[in-house]
């Protein structure tokens, strides 16, 4: 048998072993590394299912409500640790297990359609959607006063903590986690 014929017979077996080896070894290595990821998240004070919110300027209320519903269904929690959480970002405050930094500024204003006034019925509807995503004390304030403001009303994280929102563990964790 010549060398070319021998190579032609051996090549498929070698290729199969190479493909198997290149798939199995990385998977085995990944299994060694992945269990450490939850431990690393817990080591800095956040559960592995915690979403870190850095600076979030808000956005569409309906889209945010849907995102929050999906996060709740997945058992996710939120840590708001950036310098700003405005508009629809504030809706995270009503999620179970949410914690905040006392240094974060939270901004509230009336619901609108990209700055344009809503009809009275839509104004009431979206005000209620927003308020449903707040803890009780904040919900009462928003429905009484916050939802009527054209300008951004800023409330510090420290004030919200006084109203009963949970504070994230430590300032050093807050600084490490500001990513979203």
PDB file of N, CA and C in Angstrom, residues 113-172:
ATOM      1  N   UNK A 113     -45.546  61.075  25.897  1.00  0.00           N
ATOM      2  CA  UNK A 113     -45.138  60.360  24.695  1.00  0.00           C
ATOM      3  C   UNK A 113     -44.005  61.156  24.080  1.00  0.00           C
ATOM      4  N   UNK A 114     -42.780  60.794  24.447  1.00  0.00           N
ATOM      5  CA  UNK A 114     -41.569  61.494  23.998  1.00  0.00           C
ATOM      6  C   UNK A 114     -41.687  63.003  24.211  1.00  0.00           C
ATOM      7  N   UNK A 115     -42.186  63.370  25.403  1.00  0.00           N
ATOM      8  CA  UNK A 115     -42.301  64.777  25.786  1.00  0.00           C
ATOM      9  C   UNK A 115     -43.652  65.402  25.496  1.00  0.00           C
ATOM     10  N   UNK A 116     -44.468  64.785  24.651  1.00  0.00           N
ATOM     11  CA  UNK A 116     -45.791  65.329  24.329  1.00  0.00           C
ATOM     12  C   UNK A 116     -46.799  64.868  25.375  1.00  0.00           C
ATOM     13  N   UNK A 117     -47.724  65.761  25.734  1.00  0.00           N
ATOM     14  CA  UNK A 117     -48.761  65.427  26.711  1.00  0.00           C
ATOM     15  C   UNK A 117     -49.648  64.294  26.213  1.00  0.00           C
ATOM     16  N   UNK A 118     -50.131  63.512  27.149  1.00  0.00           N
ATOM     17  CA  UNK A 118     -51.044  62.422  26.855  1.00  0.00           C
ATOM     18  C   UNK A 118     -52.483  62.866  27.086  1.00  0.00           C
ATOM     19  N   UNK A 119     -53.418  62.158  26.491  1.00  0.00           N
ATOM     20  CA  UNK A 119     -54.829  62.413  26.791  1.00  0.00           C
ATOM     21  C   UNK A 119     -55.043  62.101  28.263  1.00  0.00           C
ATOM     22  N   UNK A 120     -56.093  62.660  28.897  1.00  0.00           N
ATOM     23  CA  UNK A 120     -56.330  62.360  30.318  1.00  0.00           C
ATOM     24  C   UNK A 120     -56.432  60.857  30.614  1.00  0.00           C
ATOM     25  N   UNK A 121     -57.074  60.107  29.733  1.00  0.00           N
ATOM     26  CA  UNK A 121     -57.207  58.657  29.964  1.00  0.00           C
ATOM     27  C   UNK A 121     -55.846  57.954  29.890  1.00  0.00           C
ATOM     28  N   UNK A 122     -55.035  58.301  28.900  1.00  0.00           N
ATOM     29  CA  UNK A 122     -53.712  57.694  28.779  1.00  0.00           C
ATOM     30  C   UNK A 122     -52.789  58.147  29.906  1.00  0.00           C
ATOM     31  N   UNK A 123     -52.915  59.409  30.309  1.00  0.00           N
ATOM     32  CA  UNK A 123     -52.121  59.919  31.426  1.00  0.00           C
ATOM     33  C   UNK A 123     -52.413  59.098  32.679  1.00  0.00           C
ATOM     34  N   UNK A 124     -53.687  58.863  32.957  1.00  0.00           N
ATOM     35  CA  UNK A 124     -54.076  58.078  34.134  1.00  0.00           C
ATOM     36  C   UNK A 124     -53.587  56.637  34.011  1.00  0.00           C
ATOM     37  N   UNK A 125     -53.768  56.045  32.852  1.00  0.00           N
ATOM     38  CA  UNK A 125     -53.352  54.659  32.634  1.00  0.00           C
ATOM     39  C   UNK A 125     -51.850  54.499  32.880  1.00  0.00           C
ATOM     40  N   UNK A 126     -51.017  55.322  32.236  1.00  0.00           N
ATOM     41  CA  UNK A 126     -49.567  55.171  32.358  1.00  0.00           C
ATOM     42  C   UNK A 126     -49.074  55.573  33.742  1.00  0.00           C
ATOM     43  N   UNK A 127     -49.754  56.538  34.375  1.00  0.00           N
ATOM     44  CA  UNK A 127     -49.399  56.892  35.770  1.00  0.00           C
ATOM     45  C   UNK A 127     -49.595  55.689  36.681  1.00  0.00           C
ATOM     46  N   UNK A 128     -50.681  54.965  36.478  1.00  0.00           N
ATOM     47  CA  UNK A 128     -50.966  53.789  37.298  1.00  0.00           C
ATOM     48  C   UNK A 128     -49.966  52.666  37.023  1.00  0.00           C
ATOM     49  N   UNK A 129     -49.595  52.485  35.760  1.00  0.00           N
ATOM     50  CA  UNK A 129     -48.596  51.456  35.421  1.00  0.00           C
ATOM     51  C   UNK A 129     -47.286  51.767  36.137  1.00  0.00           C
ATOM     52  N   UNK A 130     -46.849  53.009  36.050  1.00  0.00           N
ATOM     53  CA  UNK A 130     -45.597  53.415  36.697  1.00  0.00           C
ATOM     54  C   UNK A 130     -45.700  53.205  38.209  1.00  0.00           C
ATOM     55  N   UNK A 131     -46.780  53.717  38.800  1.00  0.00           N
ATOM     56  CA  UNK A 131     -46.946  53.650  40.262  1.00  0.00           C
ATOM     57  C   UNK A 131     -46.986  52.212  40.770  1.00  0.00           C
ATOM     58  N   UNK A 132     -47.547  51.289  39.978  1.00  0.00           N
ATOM     59  CA  UNK A 132     -47.605  49.881  40.387  1.00  0.00           C
ATOM     60  C   UNK A 132     -46.215  49.284  40.571  1.00  0.00           C
ATOM     61  N   UNK A 133     -45.210  49.942  40.016  1.00  0.00           N
ATOM     62  CA  UNK A 133     -43.835  49.441  40.099  1.00  0.00           C
ATOM     63  C   UNK A 133     -43.040  50.128  41.213  1.00  0.00           C
ATOM     64  N   UNK A 134     -43.728  50.779  42.142  1.00  0.00           N
ATOM     65  CA  UNK A 134     -43.058  51.464  43.244  1.00  0.00           C
ATOM     66  C   UNK A 134     -43.453  50.861  44.575  1.00  0.00           C
ATOM     67  N   UNK A 135     -42.563  50.962  45.576  1.00  0.00           N
ATOM     68  CA  UNK A 135     -42.961  50.601  46.948  1.00  0.00           C
ATOM     69  C   UNK A 135     -44.082  51.544  47.411  1.00  0.00           C
ATOM     70  N   UNK A 136     -44.838  51.138  48.409  1.00  0.00           N
ATOM     71  CA  UNK A 136     -46.044  51.857  48.839  1.00  0.00           C
ATOM     72  C   UNK A 136     -45.832  53.353  49.097  1.00  0.00           C
ATOM     73  N   UNK A 137     -44.827  53.725  49.874  1.00  0.00           N
ATOM     74  CA  UNK A 137     -44.622  55.147  50.206  1.00  0.00           C
ATOM     75  C   UNK A 137     -44.319  55.968  48.960  1.00  0.00           C
ATOM     76  N   UNK A 138     -43.525  55.436  48.069  1.00  0.00           N
ATOM     77  CA  UNK A 138     -43.178  56.140  46.836  1.00  0.00           C
ATOM     78  C   UNK A 138     -44.372  56.178  45.889  1.00  0.00           C
ATOM     79  N   UNK A 139     -45.132  55.111  45.864  1.00  0.00           N
ATOM     80  CA  UNK A 139     -46.328  55.041  45.029  1.00  0.00           C
ATOM     81  C   UNK A 139     -47.315  56.140  45.406  1.00  0.00           C
ATOM     82  N   UNK A 140     -47.532  56.320  46.686  1.00  0.00           N
ATOM     83  CA  UNK A 140     -48.473  57.355  47.163  1.00  0.00           C
ATOM     84  C   UNK A 140     -47.982  58.742  46.757  1.00  0.00           C
ATOM     85  N   UNK A 141     -46.705  59.027  46.946  1.00  0.00           N
ATOM     86  CA  UNK A 141     -46.140  60.331  46.571  1.00  0.00           C
ATOM     87  C   UNK A 141     -46.247  60.559  45.062  1.00  0.00           C
ATOM     88  N   UNK A 142     -45.910  59.535  44.281  1.00  0.00           N
ATOM     89  CA  UNK A 142     -45.930  59.693  42.828  1.00  0.00           C
ATOM     90  C   UNK A 142     -47.345  60.007  42.343  1.00  0.00           C
ATOM     91  N   UNK A 143     -48.337  59.293  42.823  1.00  0.00           N
ATOM     92  CA  UNK A 143     -49.715  59.529  42.374  1.00  0.00           C
ATOM     93  C   UNK A 143     -50.250  60.875  42.859  1.00  0.00           C
ATOM     94  N   UNK A 144     -49.785  61.318  44.012  1.00  0.00           N
ATOM     95  CA  UNK A 144     -50.228  62.605  44.554  1.00  0.00           C
ATOM     96  C   UNK A 144     -49.515  63.786  43.908  1.00  0.00           C
ATOM     97  N   UNK A 145     -48.205  63.661  43.642  1.00  0.00           N
ATOM     98  CA  UNK A 145     -47.433  64.823  43.205  1.00  0.00           C
ATOM     99  C   UNK A 145     -46.493  64.560  42.027  1.00  0.00           C
ATOM    100  N   UNK A 146     -45.717  63.507  42.082  1.00  0.00           N
ATOM    101  CA  UNK A 146     -44.663  63.274  41.092  1.00  0.00           C
ATOM    102  C   UNK A 146     -45.143  63.164  39.667  1.00  0.00           C
ATOM    103  N   UNK A 147     -46.302  62.580  39.461  1.00  0.00           N
ATOM    104  CA  UNK A 147     -46.787  62.361  38.101  1.00  0.00           C
ATOM    105  C   UNK A 147     -47.246  63.635  37.409  1.00  0.00           C
ATOM    106  N   UNK A 148     -47.301  64.725  38.124  1.00  0.00           N
ATOM    107  CA  UNK A 148     -47.739  65.993  37.517  1.00  0.00           C
ATOM    108  C   UNK A 148     -46.580  66.888  37.113  1.00  0.00           C
ATOM    109  N   UNK A 149     -45.375  66.502  37.419  1.00  0.00           N
ATOM    110  CA  UNK A 149     -44.223  67.367  37.161  1.00  0.00           C
ATOM    111  C   UNK A 149     -43.697  67.220  35.731  1.00  0.00           C
ATOM    112  N   UNK A 150     -43.593  68.359  35.060  1.00  0.00           N
ATOM    113  CA  UNK A 150     -42.987  68.374  33.724  1.00  0.00           C
ATOM    114  C   UNK A 150     -41.476  68.260  33.847  1.00  0.00           C
ATOM    115  N   UNK A 151     -40.937  68.841  34.906  1.00  0.00           N
ATOM    116  CA  UNK A 151     -39.494  68.796  35.160  1.00  0.00           C
ATOM    117  C   UNK A 151     -39.144  67.541  35.947  1.00  0.00           C
ATOM    118  N   UNK A 152     -37.906  67.132  35.817  1.00  0.00           N
ATOM    119  CA  UNK A 152     -37.411  65.974  36.541  1.00  0.00           C
ATOM    120  C   UNK A 152     -37.293  66.310  38.031  1.00  0.00           C
ATOM    121  N   UNK A 153     -37.970  65.552  38.862  1.00  0.00           N
ATOM    122  CA  UNK A 153     -37.845  65.703  40.314  1.00  0.00           C
ATOM    123  C   UNK A 153     -36.820  64.679  40.773  1.00  0.00           C
ATOM    124  N   UNK A 154     -35.724  65.157  41.332  1.00  0.00           N
ATOM    125  CA  UNK A 154     -34.651  64.252  41.769  1.00  0.00           C
ATOM    126  C   UNK A 154     -34.783  63.951  43.254  1.00  0.00           C
ATOM    127  N   UNK A 155     -34.649  62.665  43.555  1.00  0.00           N
ATOM    128  CA  UNK A 155     -34.667  62.202  44.941  1.00  0.00           C
ATOM    129  C   UNK A 155     -33.428  61.338  45.130  1.00  0.00           C
ATOM    130  N   UNK A 156     -32.693  61.596  46.183  1.00  0.00           N
ATOM    131  CA  UNK A 156     -31.451  60.843  46.414  1.00  0.00           C
ATOM    132  C   UNK A 156     -31.755  59.424  46.880  1.00  0.00           C
ATOM    133  N   UNK A 157     -30.803  58.555  46.622  1.00  0.00           N
ATOM    134  CA  UNK A 157     -30.906  57.196  47.124  1.00  0.00           C
ATOM    135  C   UNK A 157     -31.019  57.184  48.640  1.00  0.00           C
ATOM    136  N   UNK A 158     -30.304  58.095  49.291  1.00  0.00           N
ATOM    137  CA  UNK A 158     -30.359  58.173  50.761  1.00  0.00           C
ATOM    138  C   UNK A 158     -31.789  58.425  51.238  1.00  0.00           C
ATOM    139  N   UNK A 159     -32.510  59.308  50.544  1.00  0.00           N
ATOM    140  CA  UNK A 159     -33.900  59.598  50.921  1.00  0.00           C
ATOM    141  C   UNK A 159     -34.790  58.379  50.685  1.00  0.00           C
ATOM    142  N   UNK A 160     -34.588  57.700  49.572  1.00  0.00           N
ATOM    143  CA  UNK A 160     -35.390  56.498  49.304  1.00  0.00           C
ATOM    144  C   UNK A 160     -35.097  55.396  50.312  1.00  0.00           C
ATOM    145  N   UNK A 161     -33.856  55.304  50.751  1.00  0.00           N
ATOM    146  CA  UNK A 161     -33.502  54.328  51.792  1.00  0.00           C
ATOM    147  C   UNK A 161     -34.252  54.678  53.079  1.00  0.00           C
ATOM    148  N   UNK A 162     -34.349  55.966  53.409  1.00  0.00           N
ATOM    149  CA  UNK A 162     -35.133  56.382  54.587  1.00  0.00           C
ATOM    150  C   UNK A 162     -36.605  56.007  54.443  1.00  0.00           C
ATOM    151  N   UNK A 163     -37.083  55.948  53.176  1.00  0.00           N
ATOM    152  CA  UNK A 163     -38.474  55.566  52.924  1.00  0.00           C
ATOM    153  C   UNK A 163     -38.670  54.048  52.892  1.00  0.00           C
ATOM    154  N   UNK A 164     -37.588  53.284  53.063  1.00  0.00           N
ATOM    155  CA  UNK A 164     -37.721  51.834  53.156  1.00  0.00           C
ATOM    156  C   UNK A 164     -37.142  51.011  52.026  1.00  0.00           C
ATOM    157  N   UNK A 165     -36.558  51.644  50.995  1.00  0.00           N
ATOM    158  CA  UNK A 165     -35.911  50.877  49.930  1.00  0.00           C
ATOM    159  C   UNK A 165     -34.596  50.339  50.494  1.00  0.00           C
ATOM    160  N   UNK A 166     -34.263  49.100  50.173  1.00  0.00           N
ATOM    161  CA  UNK A 166     -33.050  48.465  50.708  1.00  0.00           C
ATOM    162  C   UNK A 166     -31.787  49.086  50.122  1.00  0.00           C
ATOM    163  N   UNK A 167     -30.789  49.244  50.990  1.00  0.00           N
ATOM    164  CA  UNK A 167     -29.487  49.747  50.557  1.00  0.00           C
ATOM    165  C   UNK A 167     -28.604  48.571  50.169  1.00  0.00           C
ATOM    166  N   UNK A 168     -27.844  48.739  49.065  1.00  0.00           N
ATOM    167  CA  UNK A 168     -26.867  47.717  48.691  1.00  0.00           C
ATOM    168  C   UNK A 168     -25.803  47.673  49.774  1.00  0.00           C
ATOM    169  N   UNK A 169     -25.128  46.536  49.918  1.00  0.00           N
ATOM    170  CA  UNK A 169     -24.270  46.244  51.057  1.00  0.00           C
ATOM    171  C   UNK A 169     -23.230  47.301  51.416  1.00  0.00           C
ATOM    172  N   UNK A 170     -22.282  47.581  50.518  1.00  0.00           N
ATOM    173  CA  UNK A 170     -21.210  48.495  50.897  1.00  0.00           C
ATOM    174  C   UNK A 170     -20.861  49.437  49.757  1.00  0.00           C
ATOM    175  N   UNK A 171     -20.306  50.610  50.072  1.00  0.00           N
ATOM    176  CA  UNK A 171     -19.901  51.539  49.022  1.00  0.00           C
ATOM    177  C   UNK A 171     -18.875  50.945  48.058  1.00  0.00           C
ATOM    178  N   UNK A 172     -17.961  50.090  48.542  1.00  0.00           N
ATOM    179  CA  UNK A 172     -16.959  49.520  47.639  1.00  0.00           C
ATOM    180  C   UNK A 172     -17.616  48.572  46.633  1.00  0.00           C
TER     181      UNK A 172
END
